[in-house]
Amino acid sequence: MLIETENLTKSFGKKPALDQVTLTIDPGQIVAVLGPNGAGKTTLLRCLAGISQANSGEIRYDSEVFTRDRIDLRRRYHFVPDFPFVYAESTVLRHIGMILRAYEADEGPVEERVLELLEEFEILPLIDSAIGRLSRGQTYKAALVALMAVNPDVWILDEPFASGMDPHGIASFRRRAREAVKKGHTIIYSTQLLELAETFSDRVCIISEGKVHAFDEMNHLRGTSGASDGHILEDLFERLREVPE
């Protein structure tokens, strides 16, 4: 699914959270959105997901203009915020079922798919537990199981590596994400962890004060950076800080 933004602008009061953001994201990529606190990372993801309405500019999915009432387009992506939207008293299984019905993805061999994911993310024993009683990491795992069971064209995730998941959950997420990308899906996620982004992204988007300062493939950055492996993005951030206002 081709994703495009053109001059996307979003303000809170007089402060622009996004300032004329223009991007083109081709299918089959993992894109890391990076930047300091308050840079506009979450705002960008929320606009892409239709949670927040931009003040101006345009979002296009497969060249079709996206508006919040385009349910057909909204069913092609799934957004997992840093604190997943869940009903605290709902059980894990009921929550997953609700998401599947909302996406009209509750037909076919869905039960086998959900069971496999619950086992892989080690939350099968918790299916009858109220989500409000789970740890943050367990809640995020339940949200990921729902996302992967739906299997949308685009995954949009806010800080998945700061979600409280244990190492096994993180490893399962990374493996499943790579498998999805090989099938042409697109994954867009935000993170503060630069070294992780270097190993788990095909392209990086660096935002500061609502503006895109870099949007490039990791392979290209590796070829042009003089930094050693594991410090490419750190070096880029430092050089951006040295640019005069």
Coordinates of N, CA and C in Angstrom, one line a residue, residues 10-208:
K10 N -0.3 20.1 11.4 CA -1.1 20.0 12.5 C -0.6 20.8 13.6
S11 N -1.5 21.7 14.2 CA -1.1 22.6 15.3 C -1.9 22.4 16.5
F12 N -1.3 22.6 17.7 CA -2.0 22.6 18.9 C -1.8 24.0 19.5
G13 N -2.9 24.8 19.4 CA -2.7 26.2 19.7 C -1.9 26.9 18.7
K14 N -0.9 27.6 19.1 CA 0.0 28.3 18.1 C 1.2 27.5 17.8
K15 N 1.4 26.3 18.4 CA 2.6 25.5 18.2 C 2.3 24.4 17.2
P16 N 3.1 24.4 16.1 CA 2.9 23.4 15.1 C 3.5 22.1 15.5
A17 N 2.7 21.0 15.6 CA 3.3 19.7 15.9 C 3.8 19.0 14.6
L18 N 3.2 19.3 13.5 CA 3.6 18.9 12.2 C 3.7 20.1 11.3
D19 N 4.7 20.3 10.6 CA 4.9 21.5 9.8 C 5.2 21.1 8.3
Q20 N 4.2 21.0 7.5 CA 4.3 20.8 6.1 C 5.1 19.5 5.8
V21 N 4.7 18.4 6.4 CA 5.3 17.1 6.3 C 4.9 16.5 4.9
T22 N 5.9 16.2 4.1 CA 5.7 15.5 2.8 C 6.6 14.3 2.7
L23 N 5.9 13.1 2.6 CA 6.6 11.8 2.6 C 6.0 10.9 1.6
T24 N 6.8 10.0 1.1 CA 6.3 8.9 0.2 C 6.8 7.6 0.8
I25 N 6.0 6.7 1.2 CA 6.4 5.4 1.8 C 5.9 4.3 0.9
D26 N 6.8 3.6 0.2 CA 6.5 2.5 -0.7 C 6.1 1.3 0.1
P27 N 5.3 0.4 -0.5 CA 5.0 -0.9 0.2 C 6.2 -1.7 0.5
G28 N 6.1 -2.6 1.5 CA 7.1 -3.6 1.8 C 8.3 -3.0 2.5
Q29 N 8.1 -2.0 3.4 CA 9.2 -1.4 4.2 C 8.9 -1.3 5.6
I30 N 9.9 -1.3 6.5 CA 9.8 -1.0 7.9 C 10.4 0.4 8.0
V31 N 9.6 1.3 8.5 CA 10.0 2.7 8.6 C 10.0 3.1 10.1
A32 N 11.1 3.6 10.5 CA 11.2 4.1 11.9 C 11.1 5.6 11.9
V33 N 10.2 6.1 12.8 CA 10.0 7.6 12.9 C 10.8 8.0 14.2
L34 N 11.8 8.8 14.1 CA 12.7 9.1 15.2 C 12.6 10.6 15.4
G35 N 13.0 11.0 16.7 CA 13.0 12.4 17.0 C 13.0 12.6 18.5
P36 N 13.4 13.8 19.0 CA 13.3 14.1 20.4 C 11.9 14.1 20.9
N37 N 11.8 14.2 22.2 CA 10.4 14.3 22.8 C 9.8 15.6 22.3
G38 N 8.5 15.4 22.0 CA 7.7 16.6 21.5 C 8.0 16.9 20.0
A39 N 8.7 16.0 19.3 CA 9.1 16.4 17.9 C 7.9 16.3 16.9
G40 N 6.9 15.5 17.3 CA 5.8 15.3 16.4 C 5.6 13.9 15.9
K41 N 6.4 13.0 16.4 CA 6.3 11.6 16.0 C 4.9 11.0 16.2
T42 N 4.4 11.1 17.4 CA 3.1 10.5 17.7 C 2.0 11.2 16.9
T43 N 2.1 12.5 16.8 CA 1.1 13.3 16.0 C 1.1 12.8 14.6
L44 N 2.2 12.5 14.0 CA 2.3 12.0 12.6 C 1.6 10.6 12.5
L45 N 1.8 9.7 13.5 CA 1.2 8.4 13.4 C -0.3 8.5 13.6
R46 N -0.7 9.4 14.5 CA -2.2 9.6 14.8 C -2.9 10.2 13.6
C47 N -2.2 11.1 12.9 CA -2.8 11.6 11.7 C -2.9 10.5 10.6
L48 N -1.9 9.7 10.4 CA -1.9 8.6 9.4 C -3.0 7.6 9.8
A49 N -3.3 7.5 11.1 CA -4.3 6.5 11.5 C -5.7 7.1 11.6
G50 N -5.9 8.4 11.3 CA -7.2 9.0 11.3 C -7.7 9.3 12.7
I51 N -6.8 9.2 13.7 CA -7.1 9.5 15.1 C -7.2 11.0 15.3
S52 N -6.2 11.7 14.7 CA -6.1 13.2 14.7 C -6.4 13.7 13.3
Q53 N -7.0 14.9 13.3 CA -7.3 15.5 12.0 C -6.3 16.6 11.8
A54 N -5.6 16.5 10.6 CA -4.6 17.6 10.3 C -5.4 18.9 10.0
N55 N -4.7 20.0 10.3 CA -5.3 21.3 9.9 C -5.2 21.6 8.4
S56 N -4.2 21.1 7.8 CA -4.1 21.3 6.3 C -3.2 20.2 5.8
G57 N -3.2 20.1 4.5 CA -2.4 19.1 3.8 C -3.2 17.8 3.5
E58 N -2.6 16.8 3.0 CA -3.3 15.7 2.5 C -2.6 14.4 2.8
I59 N -3.4 13.3 3.0 CA -2.8 12.0 3.2 C -3.5 11.1 2.1
R60 N -2.7 10.3 1.4 CA -3.2 9.5 0.3 C -2.7 8.0 0.6
Y61 N -3.7 7.1 0.4 CA -3.4 5.7 0.5 C -3.7 5.1 -0.9
D62 N -2.6 4.5 -1.5 CA -2.8 4.0 -2.9 C -3.4 5.1 -3.8
S63 N -2.9 6.3 -3.6 CA -3.3 7.5 -4.5 C -4.7 8.0 -4.2
E64 N -5.4 7.4 -3.2 CA -6.8 7.8 -2.9 C -6.7 8.7 -1.6
V65 N -7.3 9.9 -1.7 CA -7.3 10.8 -0.6 C -8.0 10.2 0.6
F66 N -7.2 10.3 1.7 CA -7.8 9.7 3.0 C -8.5 10.7 3.8
T67 N -9.7 10.4 4.1 CA -10.5 11.1 5.1 C -11.0 10.2 6.2
R68 N -11.3 10.7 7.3 CA -11.7 9.8 8.5 C -12.9 9.0 8.2
D69 N -13.7 9.4 7.3 CA -14.9 8.6 7.0 C -14.7 7.5 6.0
R70 N -13.5 7.4 5.5 CA -13.2 6.3 4.5 C -12.9 5.0 5.2
I71 N -14.0 4.3 5.6 CA -13.9 3.1 6.4 C -13.1 2.0 5.6
D72 N -13.3 2.0 4.2 CA -12.6 1.0 3.4 C -11.1 1.2 3.5
L73 N -10.6 2.4 3.6 CA -9.2 2.6 3.7 C -8.8 2.3 5.2
R74 N -9.6 2.7 6.1 CA -9.2 2.5 7.5 C -9.1 1.0 7.9
R75 N -9.8 0.2 7.2 CA -9.7 -1.3 7.4 C -8.4 -1.9 6.8
R76 N -7.7 -1.1 6.1 CA -6.4 -1.6 5.5 C -5.2 -1.3 6.4
Y77 N -5.4 -0.6 7.5 CA -4.3 -0.4 8.4 C -4.8 -0.6 9.8
H78 N -3.9 -0.7 10.8 CA -4.2 -0.8 12.2 C -3.2 -0.1 13.0
F79 N -3.7 0.7 14.0 CA -2.9 1.5 14.8 C -2.8 1.0 16.2
V80 N -1.6 0.8 16.7 CA -1.4 0.4 18.1 C -0.7 1.5 18.8
P81 N -1.4 2.3 19.7 CA -0.7 3.4 20.4 C 0.2 2.8 21.5
D82 N 1.0 3.7 22.2 CA 1.9 3.2 23.2 C 1.1 2.7 24.4
F83 N -0.1 3.2 24.7 CA -1.0 2.6 25.6 C -2.3 2.2 24.8
P84 N -2.4 0.9 24.5 CA -3.4 0.4 23.5 C -4.8 0.8 24.0
F85 N -5.7 1.1 23.0 CA -7.1 1.4 23.3 C -7.8 0.1 23.7
V86 N -8.2 -0.1 24.9 CA -8.8 -1.3 25.3 C -9.9 -1.0 26.4
Y87 N -10.9 -1.8 26.5 CA -11.9 -1.7 27.5 C -11.3 -2.5 28.7
A88 N -11.2 -1.9 29.8 CA -10.5 -2.5 31.0 C -11.1 -3.7 31.5
E89 N -12.5 -3.8 31.4 CA -13.2 -5.0 31.9 C -13.4 -6.1 30.9
S90 N -13.0 -5.8 29.6 CA -13.1 -6.8 28.6 C -12.0 -7.8 28.8
T91 N -12.3 -9.1 28.4 CA -11.3 -10.1 28.5 C -10.4 -10.0 27.3
V92 N -9.3 -10.6 27.3 CA -8.3 -10.6 26.2 C -9.0 -11.2 24.9
L93 N -9.7 -12.3 25.1 CA -10.3 -13.0 23.9 C -11.5 -12.1 23.4
R94 N -12.2 -11.5 24.2 CA -13.3 -10.6 23.8 C -12.8 -9.4 23.0
H95 N -11.7 -8.9 23.5 CA -11.1 -7.7 22.9 C -10.6 -8.1 21.5
I96 N -10.0 -9.2 21.3 CA -9.5 -9.6 20.0 C -10.6 -9.9 19.1
G97 N -11.7 -10.5 19.6 CA -12.9 -10.8 18.8 C -13.5 -9.5 18.3
M98 N -13.6 -8.5 19.2 CA -14.2 -7.2 18.8 C -13.4 -6.5 17.7
I99 N -12.1 -6.6 17.8 CA -11.2 -6.0 16.7 C -11.4 -6.7 15.4
L100 N -11.5 -8.1 15.4 CA -11.7 -8.8 14.2 C -13.0 -8.5 13.6
R101 N -14.1 -8.4 14.4 CA -15.4 -8.0 13.8 C -15.4 -6.6 13.2
A102 N -14.7 -5.7 13.8 CA -14.6 -4.3 13.3 C -14.0 -4.3 12.0
Y103 N -13.0 -5.2 11.7 CA -12.3 -5.2 10.5 C -12.9 -6.2 9.5
E104 N -14.0 -6.8 9.9 CA -14.6 -7.9 9.1 C -13.6 -9.0 8.7
A105 N -12.8 -9.3 9.7 CA -11.8 -10.3 9.5 C -12.0 -11.6 10.4
D106 N -13.3 -11.8 10.8 CA -13.6 -12.9 11.7 C -14.2 -14.1 11.0
E107 N -13.9 -14.2 9.7 CA -14.3 -15.4 8.9 C -13.1 -16.2 8.6
G108 N -13.4 -17.5 8.1 CA -12.3 -18.4 7.7 C -11.6 -19.0 8.9
P109 N -10.3 -19.3 8.7 CA -9.5 -20.0 9.7 C -8.9 -19.1 10.8
V110 N -9.8 -18.1 11.2 CA -9.3 -17.1 12.2 C -8.9 -17.7 13.5
E111 N -9.7 -18.7 14.0 CA -9.5 -19.3 15.3 C -8.1 -19.9 15.4
E112 N -7.7 -20.6 14.4 CA -6.3 -21.2 14.4 C -5.3 -20.1 14.4
R113 N -5.5 -19.0 13.7 CA -4.5 -18.0 13.6 C -4.4 -17.3 15.0
V114 N -5.5 -17.0 15.6 CA -5.5 -16.4 16.9 C -4.8 -17.3 18.0
L115 N -5.2 -18.6 17.9 CA -4.6 -19.5 18.9 C -3.1 -19.6 18.7
E116 N -2.6 -19.6 17.5 CA -1.2 -19.6 17.2 C -0.5 -18.4 17.8
L117 N -1.1 -17.2 17.6 CA -0.5 -16.0 18.1 C -0.5 -15.9 19.6
L118 N -1.6 -16.3 20.2 CA -1.7 -16.3 21.7 C -0.6 -17.2 22.3
E119 N -0.4 -18.3 21.7 CA 0.7 -19.2 22.2 C 2.0 -18.6 22.0
E120 N 2.3 -18.0 20.8 CA 3.6 -17.5 20.5 C 3.9 -16.3 21.5
F121 N 2.9 -15.5 21.7 CA 3.2 -14.3 22.6 C 2.9 -14.7 24.1
E122 N 2.7 -15.9 24.4 CA 2.6 -16.5 25.7 C 1.6 -15.8 26.6
I123 N 0.4 -15.5 26.0 CA -0.7 -15.0 26.7 C -2.0 -15.9 26.6
L124 N -1.8 -17.1 26.1 CA -3.0 -18.0 26.0 C -3.6 -18.3 27.4
P125 N -2.8 -18.4 28.4 CA -3.5 -18.6 29.8 C -4.3 -17.4 30.3
L126 N -4.1 -16.3 29.6 CA -4.8 -15.1 30.1 C -6.0 -14.7 29.3
I127 N -6.5 -15.6 28.4 CA -7.6 -15.2 27.5 C -8.9 -14.8 28.2
D128 N -9.1 -15.3 29.4 CA -10.3 -15.0 30.1 C -10.1 -13.9 31.2
S129 N -8.9 -13.3 31.2 CA -8.5 -12.3 32.2 C -9.0 -10.9 31.7
A130 N -9.4 -10.1 32.6 CA -9.8 -8.7 32.2 C -8.5 -8.0 31.9
I131 N -8.6 -7.3 30.8 CA -7.4 -6.6 30.3 C -6.9 -5.6 31.3
G132 N -7.8 -4.9 32.0 CA -7.4 -3.9 33.0 C -6.5 -4.5 34.2
R133 N -6.5 -5.8 34.3 CA -5.7 -6.5 35.3 C -4.4 -7.0 34.8
L134 N -4.1 -6.8 33.6 CA -2.8 -7.3 33.0 C -1.7 -6.2 33.2
S135 N -0.5 -6.6 33.0 CA 0.6 -5.7 33.0 C 0.6 -4.9 31.7
R136 N 1.4 -3.9 31.6 CA 1.4 -3.1 30.4 C 1.9 -3.9 29.2
G137 N 3.0 -4.7 29.5 CA 3.5 -5.6 28.4 C 2.5 -6.6 28.0
Q138 N 1.8 -7.2 28.9 CA 0.8 -8.2 28.5 C -0.3 -7.5 27.7
T139 N -0.7 -6.3 28.1 CA -1.8 -5.6 27.3 C -1.3 -5.3 25.9
Y140 N 0.0 -4.9 25.8 CA 0.5 -4.6 24.4 C 0.6 -5.9 23.6
K141 N 0.9 -7.0 24.2 CA 0.9 -8.3 23.5 C -0.5 -8.6 23.0
A142 N -1.5 -8.4 23.8 CA -2.9 -8.6 23.4 C -3.3 -7.8 22.2
A143 N -2.8 -6.5 22.2 CA -3.0 -5.6 21.1 C -2.3 -6.1 19.8
L144 N -1.1 -6.6 20.0 CA -0.4 -7.1 18.8 C -1.0 -8.3 18.2
V145 N -1.5 -9.2 19.1 CA -2.2 -10.4 18.6 C -3.4 -10.0 17.8
A146 N -4.2 -9.0 18.2 CA -5.3 -8.5 17.5 C -4.9 -7.9 16.1
L147 N -3.8 -7.2 16.1 CA -3.3 -6.6 14.9 C -2.9 -7.7 13.9
M148 N -2.1 -8.6 14.4 CA -1.6 -9.7 13.5 C -2.7 -10.6 13.0
A149 N -3.7 -10.8 13.9 CA -4.9 -11.6 13.5 C -5.7 -11.0 12.3
V150 N -5.8 -9.6 12.4 CA -6.5 -8.9 11.3 C -5.6 -8.9 10.1
N151 N -4.3 -8.8 10.2 CA -3.3 -8.9 9.1 C -3.6 -7.7 8.1
P152 N -3.5 -6.5 8.5 CA -3.8 -5.4 7.6 C -2.6 -5.1 6.7
D153 N -2.8 -4.3 5.7 CA -1.7 -3.9 4.8 C -0.6 -3.1 5.5
V154 N -1.1 -2.2 6.5 CA -0.2 -1.3 7.1 C -0.3 -1.4 8.6
W155 N 0.9 -1.6 9.3 CA 0.9 -1.6 10.8 C 1.5 -0.2 11.2
I156 N 0.8 0.4 12.1 CA 1.2 1.7 12.6 C 1.4 1.6 14.1
L157 N 2.6 1.7 14.7 CA 2.8 1.4 16.1 C 3.6 2.5 16.7
D158 N 3.1 2.9 17.9 CA 3.8 4.0 18.7 C 4.6 3.4 19.8
E159 N 5.9 3.5 19.7 CA 6.8 3.0 20.7 C 6.6 1.5 21.1
P160 N 6.6 0.6 20.1 CA 6.5 -0.8 20.5 C 7.6 -1.4 21.3
F161 N 8.8 -0.8 21.2 CA 9.9 -1.3 22.0 C 10.0 -0.6 23.4
A162 N 9.1 0.2 23.7 CA 9.0 0.8 25.1 C 7.7 0.4 25.7
S163 N 7.1 -0.7 25.2 CA 5.8 -1.1 25.6 C 5.7 -2.0 26.9
G164 N 6.9 -2.3 27.4 CA 6.9 -3.2 28.6 C 7.0 -4.7 28.2
M165 N 7.0 -5.0 26.9 CA 7.1 -6.4 26.6 C 8.4 -7.0 27.0
D166 N 8.3 -8.3 27.3 CA 9.6 -9.0 27.6 C 10.4 -9.4 26.4
P167 N 11.6 -9.8 26.5 CA 12.4 -10.1 25.3 C 11.8 -11.1 24.3
H168 N 11.1 -12.1 24.9 CA 10.5 -13.0 24.0 C 9.4 -12.3 23.1
G169 N 8.6 -11.5 23.7 CA 7.5 -10.8 23.0 C 8.1 -9.8 22.0
I170 N 9.2 -9.2 22.3 CA 9.8 -8.3 21.3 C 10.4 -9.1 20.2
A171 N 11.0 -10.2 20.5 CA 11.6 -11.0 19.4 C 10.5 -11.6 18.5
S172 N 9.4 -11.9 19.0 CA 8.2 -12.4 18.2 C 7.7 -11.3 17.4
F173 N 7.6 -10.1 17.9 CA 7.1 -9.0 17.1 C 8.0 -8.7 16.0
R174 N 9.3 -8.7 16.2 CA 10.3 -8.4 15.1 C 10.2 -9.5 14.1
R175 N 10.1 -10.7 14.4 CA 10.1 -11.8 13.4 C 8.8 -11.7 12.6
R176 N 7.6 -11.5 13.3 CA 6.4 -11.4 12.6 C 6.4 -10.2 11.6
A177 N 7.0 -9.1 12.1 CA 7.0 -7.9 11.3 C 7.8 -8.1 10.0
R178 N 9.0 -8.8 10.1 CA 9.8 -9.0 9.0 C 9.0 -10.0 8.0
E179 N 8.3 -10.9 8.5 CA 7.6 -11.8 7.7 C 6.5 -11.1 6.9
A180 N 5.8 -10.1 7.6 CA 4.8 -9.3 6.9 C 5.3 -8.5 5.8
V181 N 6.5 -7.8 6.1 CA 7.1 -7.0 5.1 C 7.5 -7.8 3.8
K182 N 8.0 -9.0 4.0 CA 8.3 -9.8 2.9 C 7.1 -10.1 2.0
K183 N 5.9 -10.0 2.6 CA 4.7 -10.2 1.8 C 4.1 -8.9 1.3
G184 N 4.8 -7.8 1.5 CA 4.4 -6.5 0.9 C 3.7 -5.6 1.9
H185 N 3.6 -6.0 3.1 CA 3.0 -5.1 4.1 C 4.0 -4.0 4.5
T186 N 3.4 -2.9 5.0 CA 4.3 -1.8 5.5 C 4.1 -1.6 7.0
I187 N 5.2 -1.3 7.6 CA 5.2 -1.1 9.1 C 5.9 0.2 9.4
I188 N 5.1 1.1 10.1 CA 5.6 2.4 10.5 C 5.6 2.4 12.0
Y189 N 6.7 2.7 12.6 CA 6.7 2.7 14.1 C 7.6 3.8 14.6
S190 N 7.3 4.3 15.8 CA 8.2 5.4 16.4 C 9.0 4.7 17.5
T191 N 10.2 5.3 17.7 CA 11.1 4.8 18.8 C 12.1 5.9 19.1
Q192 N 12.6 5.8 20.4 CA 13.7 6.7 20.8 C 15.0 5.9 20.8
L193 N 15.0 4.7 20.4 CA 16.1 3.8 20.5 C 16.9 3.8 19.2
L194 N 17.9 4.6 19.1 CA 18.6 4.8 17.8 C 19.3 3.5 17.3
E195 N 20.0 2.8 18.2 CA 20.7 1.6 17.8 C 19.7 0.5 17.3
L196 N 18.6 0.5 18.0 CA 17.6 -0.5 17.6 C 17.0 -0.2 16.2
A197 N 16.8 1.1 16.0 CA 16.3 1.5 14.7 C 17.2 1.2 13.5
E198 N 18.5 1.2 13.8 CA 19.5 1.0 12.8 C 19.4 -0.5 12.3
T199 N 19.0 -1.4 13.2 CA 18.9 -2.8 12.9 C 17.5 -3.3 12.5
F200 N 16.5 -2.4 12.8 CA 15.2 -2.8 12.6 C 14.4 -1.8 11.8
S201 N 15.0 -1.3 10.7 CA 14.3 -0.4 9.8 C 14.9 -0.5 8.4
D202 N 14.1 -0.3 7.4 CA 14.6 -0.2 6.0 C 14.8 1.3 5.7
R203 N 14.0 2.1 6.3 CA 14.1 3.6 6.1 C 13.8 4.3 7.4
V204 N 14.4 5.5 7.6 CA 14.2 6.2 8.8 C 13.7 7.6 8.4
C205 N 12.8 8.1 9.3 CA 12.3 9.5 9.2 C 12.6 10.2 10.5
I206 N 13.4 11.2 10.4 CA 13.8 12.0 11.6 C 13.0 13.3 11.6
I207 N 12.3 13.5 12.7 CA 11.4 14.7 12.8 C 11.9 15.5 14.0
S208 N 12.0 16.8 13.9 CA 12.3 17.7 15.0 C 11.4 19.0 14.8

